[in-house]
PDB file of C-alpha atoms in Angstrom:
ATOM      1  CA  UNK A  19      36.729  54.206  -6.296  1.00 73.00           C
ATOM      2  CA  UNK A  20      36.839  57.050  -8.788  1.00 77.00           C
ATOM      3  CA  UNK A  21      35.790  59.471  -6.011  1.00 74.00           C
ATOM      4  CA  UNK A  22      38.933  58.583  -4.051  1.00 73.00           C
ATOM      5  CA  UNK A  23      41.046  59.157  -7.137  1.00 75.00           C
ATOM      6  CA  UNK A  24      39.838  62.677  -7.907  1.00 80.00           C
ATOM      7  CA  UNK A  25      39.284  64.046  -4.367  1.00 79.00           C
ATOM      8  CA  UNK A  26      42.907  65.058  -3.778  1.00 76.00           C
ATOM      9  CA  UNK A  27      43.049  66.521  -7.265  1.00 78.00           C
ATOM     10  CA  UNK A  28      39.972  68.658  -6.574  1.00 77.00           C
ATOM     11  CA  UNK A  29      41.396  69.868  -3.250  1.00 71.00           C
ATOM     12  CA  UNK A  30      44.580  70.972  -5.005  1.00 73.00           C
ATOM     13  CA  UNK A  31      42.552  72.812  -7.658  1.00 71.00           C
ATOM     14  CA  UNK A  32      40.519  74.752  -5.107  1.00 66.00           C
ATOM     15  CA  UNK A  33      43.665  75.666  -3.185  1.00 59.00           C
ATOM     16  CA  UNK A  34      45.023  77.259  -6.356  1.00 53.00           C
ATOM     17  CA  UNK A  35      41.874  79.078  -7.497  1.00 48.00           C
ATOM     18  CA  UNK A  36      42.431  82.766  -6.752  1.00 38.00           C
ATOM     19  CA  UNK A  37      38.794  83.917  -6.814  1.00 40.00           C
ATOM     20  CA  UNK A  38      37.867  81.535  -3.984  1.00 40.00           C
ATOM     21  CA  UNK A  39      39.920  83.723  -1.668  1.00 40.00           C
ATOM     22  CA  UNK A  40      40.714  80.895   0.731  1.00 43.00           C
ATOM     23  CA  UNK A  41      42.446  77.557   0.829  1.00 46.00           C
ATOM     24  CA  UNK A  42      40.859  74.254   1.791  1.00 46.00           C
ATOM     25  CA  UNK A  43      42.713  74.178   5.116  1.00 51.00           C
ATOM     26  CA  UNK A  44      41.611  77.702   6.098  1.00 53.00           C
ATOM     27  CA  UNK A  45      38.021  76.998   5.096  1.00 52.00           C
ATOM     28  CA  UNK A  46      38.022  73.908   7.292  1.00 49.00           C
ATOM     29  CA  UNK A  47      39.445  75.692  10.326  1.00 48.00           C
ATOM     30  CA  UNK A  48      37.888  79.131  10.531  1.00 48.00           C
ATOM     31  CA  UNK A  49      36.059  80.016   7.327  1.00 48.00           C
ATOM     32  CA  UNK A  50      36.523  83.313   5.554  1.00 50.00           C
ATOM     33  CA  UNK A  51      36.944  86.635   7.262  1.00 53.00           C
ATOM     34  CA  UNK A  52      33.469  87.558   8.529  1.00 57.00           C
ATOM     35  CA  UNK A  53      32.828  91.293   8.433  1.00 58.00           C
ATOM     36  CA  UNK A  54      30.027  93.354   9.996  1.00 56.00           C
ATOM     37  CA  UNK A  55      27.614  92.771   7.117  1.00 73.00           C
ATOM     38  CA  UNK A  56      24.461  90.731   7.550  1.00 85.00           C
ATOM     39  CA  UNK A  57      24.917  86.963   7.763  1.00 90.00           C
ATOM     40  CA  UNK A  58      22.570  84.006   7.971  1.00 94.00           C
ATOM     41  CA  UNK A  59      23.193  80.830   9.926  1.00 93.00           C
ATOM     42  CA  UNK A  60      21.455  77.493   9.774  1.00 95.00           C
ATOM     43  CA  UNK A  61      22.074  73.851  10.630  1.00 95.00           C
ATOM     44  CA  UNK A  62      21.130  70.817   8.587  1.00 95.00           C
ATOM     45  CA  UNK A  63      21.421  67.190   9.637  1.00 96.00           C
ATOM     46  CA  UNK A  64      22.789  64.399   7.483  1.00 96.00           C
ATOM     47  CA  UNK A  65      21.991  60.771   8.373  1.00 96.00           C
ATOM     48  CA  UNK A  66      24.864  58.368   8.961  1.00 96.00           C
ATOM     49  CA  UNK A  67      25.164  54.650   9.603  1.00 94.00           C
ATOM     50  CA  UNK A  68      24.733  53.716  13.251  1.00 94.00           C
ATOM     51  CA  UNK A  69      28.183  53.533  14.913  1.00 93.00           C
ATOM     52  CA  UNK A  70      29.225  50.220  16.453  1.00 93.00           C
ATOM     53  CA  UNK A  71      30.557  51.897  19.597  1.00 93.00           C
ATOM     54  CA  UNK A  72      27.748  52.471  22.129  1.00 94.00           C
ATOM     55  CA  UNK A  73      29.196  55.789  23.302  1.00 94.00           C
ATOM     56  CA  UNK A  74      29.297  57.051  19.730  1.00 94.00           C
ATOM     57  CA  UNK A  75      25.731  55.832  19.231  1.00 95.00           C
ATOM     58  CA  UNK A  76      24.572  58.084  22.055  1.00 95.00           C
ATOM     59  CA  UNK A  77      26.694  60.981  20.827  1.00 95.00           C
ATOM     60  CA  UNK A  78      25.465  60.906  17.229  1.00 96.00           C
ATOM     61  CA  UNK A  79      21.815  60.088  17.927  1.00 97.00           C
ATOM     62  CA  UNK A  80      19.510  62.974  17.053  1.00 95.00           C
ATOM     63  CA  UNK A  81      16.242  63.032  18.972  1.00 92.00           C
ATOM     64  CA  UNK A  82      14.788  65.433  16.413  1.00 90.00           C
ATOM     65  CA  UNK A  83      15.440  63.151  13.445  1.00 93.00           C
ATOM     66  CA  UNK A  84      15.119  59.877  15.392  1.00 93.00           C
ATOM     67  CA  UNK A  85      18.289  58.586  13.770  1.00 95.00           C
ATOM     68  CA  UNK A  86      22.073  58.970  13.934  1.00 97.00           C
ATOM     69  CA  UNK A  87      23.193  62.156  12.225  1.00 96.00           C
ATOM     70  CA  UNK A  88      25.982  64.676  11.737  1.00 96.00           C
ATOM     71  CA  UNK A  89      25.086  68.351  11.994  1.00 95.00           C
ATOM     72  CA  UNK A  90      26.441  70.793   9.432  1.00 94.00           C
ATOM     73  CA  UNK A  91      26.310  74.492  10.301  1.00 93.00           C
ATOM     74  CA  UNK A  92      26.738  76.939   7.451  1.00 92.00           C
ATOM     75  CA  UNK A  93      27.053  80.717   7.614  1.00 91.00           C
ATOM     76  CA  UNK A  94      26.256  82.565   4.390  1.00 92.00           C
ATOM     77  CA  UNK A  95      26.429  86.157   3.238  1.00 89.00           C
ATOM     78  CA  UNK A  96      22.919  87.529   2.737  1.00 89.00           C
ATOM     79  CA  UNK A  97      23.843  89.547  -0.349  1.00 89.00           C
ATOM     80  CA  UNK A  98      26.000  87.074  -2.265  1.00 89.00           C
ATOM     81  CA  UNK A  99      24.566  83.786  -0.850  1.00 91.00           C
ATOM     82  CA  UNK A 100      28.152  82.586  -0.574  1.00 90.00           C
ATOM     83  CA  UNK A 101      29.094  80.088   2.133  1.00 90.00           C
ATOM     84  CA  UNK A 102      31.723  81.759   4.304  1.00 87.00           C
ATOM     85  CA  UNK A 103      31.990  79.239   7.125  1.00 86.00           C
ATOM     86  CA  UNK A 104      31.148  75.608   7.796  1.00 89.00           C
ATOM     87  CA  UNK A 105      31.268  73.597  11.025  1.00 90.00           C
ATOM     88  CA  UNK A 106      30.385  70.045  12.063  1.00 92.00           C
ATOM     89  CA  UNK A 107      29.231  68.307  15.221  1.00 93.00           C
ATOM     90  CA  UNK A 108      27.405  65.205  16.391  1.00 95.00           C
ATOM     91  CA  UNK A 109      23.628  64.895  16.081  1.00 95.00           C
ATOM     92  CA  UNK A 110      23.014  65.155  19.832  1.00 95.00           C
ATOM     93  CA  UNK A 111      24.560  68.643  20.067  1.00 95.00           C
ATOM     94  CA  UNK A 112      22.088  71.548  20.096  1.00 94.00           C
ATOM     95  CA  UNK A 113      22.245  73.974  17.171  1.00 93.00           C
ATOM     96  CA  UNK A 114      22.932  76.967  19.418  1.00 94.00           C
ATOM     97  CA  UNK A 115      25.719  75.160  21.283  1.00 94.00           C
ATOM     98  CA  UNK A 116      27.414  74.426  17.966  1.00 92.00           C
ATOM     99  CA  UNK A 117      27.029  78.088  17.030  1.00 92.00           C
ATOM    100  CA  UNK A 118      28.609  79.292  20.279  1.00 92.00           C
ATOM    101  CA  UNK A 119      31.587  76.945  19.825  1.00 89.00           C
ATOM    102  CA  UNK A 120      32.375  78.234  16.360  1.00 87.00           C
ATOM    103  CA  UNK A 121      31.784  81.993  16.751  1.00 86.00           C
ATOM    104  CA  UNK A 122      33.664  82.836  19.945  1.00 83.00           C
ATOM    105  CA  UNK A 123      36.205  85.137  18.286  1.00 80.00           C
ATOM    106  CA  UNK A 124      33.822  87.057  16.010  1.00 82.00           C
ATOM    107  CA  UNK A 125      32.911  90.728  16.260  1.00 82.00           C
ATOM    108  CA  UNK A 126      29.841  91.447  18.415  1.00 85.00           C
ATOM    109  CA  UNK A 127      28.509  93.885  15.787  1.00 85.00           C
ATOM    110  CA  UNK A 128      27.863  91.146  13.219  1.00 87.00           C
ATOM    111  CA  UNK A 129      24.156  90.782  12.464  1.00 90.00           C
ATOM    112  CA  UNK A 130      22.995  87.169  12.237  1.00 92.00           C
ATOM    113  CA  UNK A 131      19.588  86.043  11.027  1.00 92.00           C
ATOM    114  CA  UNK A 132      18.665  82.698  12.562  1.00 93.00           C
ATOM    115  CA  UNK A 133      15.653  80.501  13.268  1.00 92.00           C
ATOM    116  CA  UNK A 134      13.877  80.088  16.603  1.00 90.00           C
ATOM    117  CA  UNK A 135      16.399  77.461  17.740  1.00 89.00           C
ATOM    118  CA  UNK A 136      18.948  80.246  18.313  1.00 93.00           C
ATOM    119  CA  UNK A 137      17.167  81.985  21.178  1.00 89.00           C
ATOM    120  CA  UNK A 138      19.762  83.945  23.142  1.00 90.00           C
ATOM    121  CA  UNK A 139      21.896  84.875  20.147  1.00 92.00           C
ATOM    122  CA  UNK A 140      21.211  88.563  20.857  1.00 92.00           C
ATOM    123  CA  UNK A 141      23.283  88.276  24.034  1.00 92.00           C
ATOM    124  CA  UNK A 142      26.301  87.317  21.910  1.00 91.00           C
ATOM    125  CA  UNK A 143      25.639  89.441  18.824  1.00 91.00           C
ATOM    126  CA  UNK A 144      23.527  92.500  19.604  1.00 89.00           C
ATOM    127  CA  UNK A 145      22.323  93.180  16.059  1.00 89.00           C
ATOM    128  CA  UNK A 146      21.028  89.664  15.430  1.00 92.00           C
ATOM    129  CA  UNK A 147      17.388  88.696  14.893  1.00 90.00           C
ATOM    130  CA  UNK A 148      15.396  85.531  15.563  1.00 92.00           C
ATOM    131  CA  UNK A 149      11.638  84.902  15.283  1.00 92.00           C
ATOM    132  CA  UNK A 150       9.707  85.621  18.454  1.00 90.00           C
ATOM    133  CA  UNK A 151       8.007  82.703  20.185  1.00 89.00           C
ATOM    134  CA  UNK A 152       4.565  82.822  21.715  1.00 88.00           C
ATOM    135  CA  UNK A 153       3.730  81.452  25.147  1.00 85.00           C
ATOM    136  CA  UNK A 154       0.550  80.758  27.080  1.00 84.00           C
ATOM    137  CA  UNK A 155       0.646  84.093  28.896  1.00 87.00           C
ATOM    138  CA  UNK A 156       2.185  86.162  26.087  1.00 87.00           C
ATOM    139  CA  UNK A 157       0.599  85.638  22.657  1.00 90.00           C
ATOM    140  CA  UNK A 158       2.231  87.221  19.624  1.00 91.00           C
ATOM    141  CA  UNK A 159       1.085  90.705  18.650  1.00 91.00           C
ATOM    142  CA  UNK A 160       0.437  91.756  15.050  1.00 92.00           C
ATOM    143  CA  UNK A 161       3.817  93.520  14.998  1.00 92.00           C
ATOM    144  CA  UNK A 162       5.544  90.351  16.201  1.00 91.00           C
ATOM    145  CA  UNK A 163       3.864  88.320  13.464  1.00 93.00           C
ATOM    146  CA  UNK A 164       4.916  90.821  10.796  1.00 93.00           C
ATOM    147  CA  UNK A 165       8.490  90.757  12.094  1.00 91.00           C
ATOM    148  CA  UNK A 166       8.527  86.951  12.028  1.00 92.00           C
ATOM    149  CA  UNK A 167       7.292  86.973   8.422  1.00 93.00           C
ATOM    150  CA  UNK A 168       9.989  89.468   7.446  1.00 92.00           C
ATOM    151  CA  UNK A 169      12.742  87.392   9.071  1.00 91.00           C
ATOM    152  CA  UNK A 170      11.459  84.224   7.412  1.00 91.00           C
ATOM    153  CA  UNK A 171      11.267  85.877   3.992  1.00 92.00           C
ATOM    154  CA  UNK A 172      14.941  86.876   4.248  1.00 91.00           C
ATOM    155  CA  UNK A 173      16.105  83.657   5.899  1.00 92.00           C
ATOM    156  CA  UNK A 174      14.607  81.481   3.180  1.00 93.00           C
ATOM    157  CA  UNK A 175      17.794  82.007   1.170  1.00 94.00           C
ATOM    158  CA  UNK A 176      19.888  79.943   3.611  1.00 94.00           C
ATOM    159  CA  UNK A 177      17.314  77.159   3.327  1.00 95.00           C
ATOM    160  CA  UNK A 178      17.741  77.312  -0.440  1.00 95.00           C
ATOM    161  CA  UNK A 179      21.498  76.979  -0.006  1.00 95.00           C
ATOM    162  CA  UNK A 180      20.983  73.858   2.118  1.00 95.00           C
ATOM    163  CA  UNK A 181      18.716  72.520  -0.610  1.00 95.00           C
ATOM    164  CA  UNK A 182      21.423  73.110  -3.212  1.00 95.00           C
ATOM    165  CA  UNK A 183      23.973  71.262  -1.085  1.00 95.00           C
ATOM    166  CA  UNK A 184      21.655  68.309  -0.579  1.00 95.00           C
ATOM    167  CA  UNK A 185      21.401  67.753  -4.307  1.00 94.00           C
ATOM    168  CA  UNK A 186      24.516  65.692  -3.620  1.00 92.00           C
ATOM    169  CA  UNK A 187      23.351  62.312  -2.313  1.00 92.00           C
ATOM    170  CA  UNK A 188      26.267  62.144   0.116  1.00 91.00           C
ATOM    171  CA  UNK A 189      24.500  64.783   2.236  1.00 94.00           C
ATOM    172  CA  UNK A 190      20.901  63.736   1.666  1.00 93.00           C
ATOM    173  CA  UNK A 191      21.064  59.955   2.079  1.00 94.00           C
ATOM    174  CA  UNK A 192      22.587  57.785   4.782  1.00 95.00           C
ATOM    175  CA  UNK A 193      26.373  58.024   4.737  1.00 94.00           C
ATOM    176  CA  UNK A 194      27.972  54.597   5.251  1.00 92.00           C
ATOM    177  CA  UNK A 195      31.676  55.404   5.119  1.00 89.00           C
ATOM    178  CA  UNK A 196      34.012  56.866   7.746  1.00 88.00           C
ATOM    179  CA  UNK A 197      33.009  60.102   9.456  1.00 88.00           C
ATOM    180  CA  UNK A 198      36.366  61.744   8.683  1.00 84.00           C
ATOM    181  CA  UNK A 199      35.788  61.291   4.971  1.00 86.00           C
ATOM    182  CA  UNK A 200      32.307  62.781   5.369  1.00 90.00           C
ATOM    183  CA  UNK A 201      33.790  66.037   6.693  1.00 87.00           C
ATOM    184  CA  UNK A 202      36.224  66.328   3.788  1.00 84.00           C
ATOM    185  CA  UNK A 203      33.572  65.623   1.183  1.00 87.00           C
ATOM    186  CA  UNK A 204      31.053  68.023   2.702  1.00 90.00           C
ATOM    187  CA  UNK A 205      33.662  70.791   2.608  1.00 86.00           C
ATOM    188  CA  UNK A 206      34.419  69.918  -1.000  1.00 86.00           C
ATOM    189  CA  UNK A 207      30.710  70.196  -1.857  1.00 89.00           C
ATOM    190  CA  UNK A 208      30.605  73.658  -0.271  1.00 88.00           C
ATOM    191  CA  UNK A 209      33.605  74.629  -2.406  1.00 84.00           C
ATOM    192  CA  UNK A 210      31.788  73.449  -5.517  1.00 85.00           C
ATOM    193  CA  UNK A 211      28.698  75.446  -4.537  1.00 90.00           C
ATOM    194  CA  UNK A 212      30.723  78.654  -4.054  1.00 86.00           C
ATOM    195  CA  UNK A 213      32.634  78.093  -7.256  1.00 81.00           C
ATOM    196  CA  UNK A 214      29.397  77.754  -9.281  1.00 84.00           C
ATOM    197  CA  UNK A 215      27.817  80.960  -7.930  1.00 82.00           C
TER     198      UNK A 215
END
């Protein structure tokens, strides 16, 4: 009950804080202005209670987690580790499909660092990097392995950001309230993370 009482108050505070550089509504819609500097993108999944509607059950079921989830995509600045954009989708949606939905209007020169689930990102953003995958006929060379290690060593920061967000039990344990309230609270948690940097 006390969460409901202070949520609106917190939203109003963050809308009035000048150093955040963005209001709650703008952050929800499009995130901050993304420049040509290096960015990192990653998706984390948060478990939710199984919906009663069968269509929603199929939509929110994640085969990777074997449960019903909501996906949260965050884009952070590599230098400042600040969250500059956040997006949501159902658990059945692929990470790369969520990325393509939310980055259609961005500059092609932006360099994204992403995991192996974002194969094909180079076609959208030419300066981006993802780890190379091996196949039966094409094993990884020593140079490929070194490149993968370098990408992982830089990308670990976005994993740390996800870890910081999941300190809040709303994102780490099964969410049993309405999905709309989940979106608002997840955005509020991202605000709190940025504010404490």
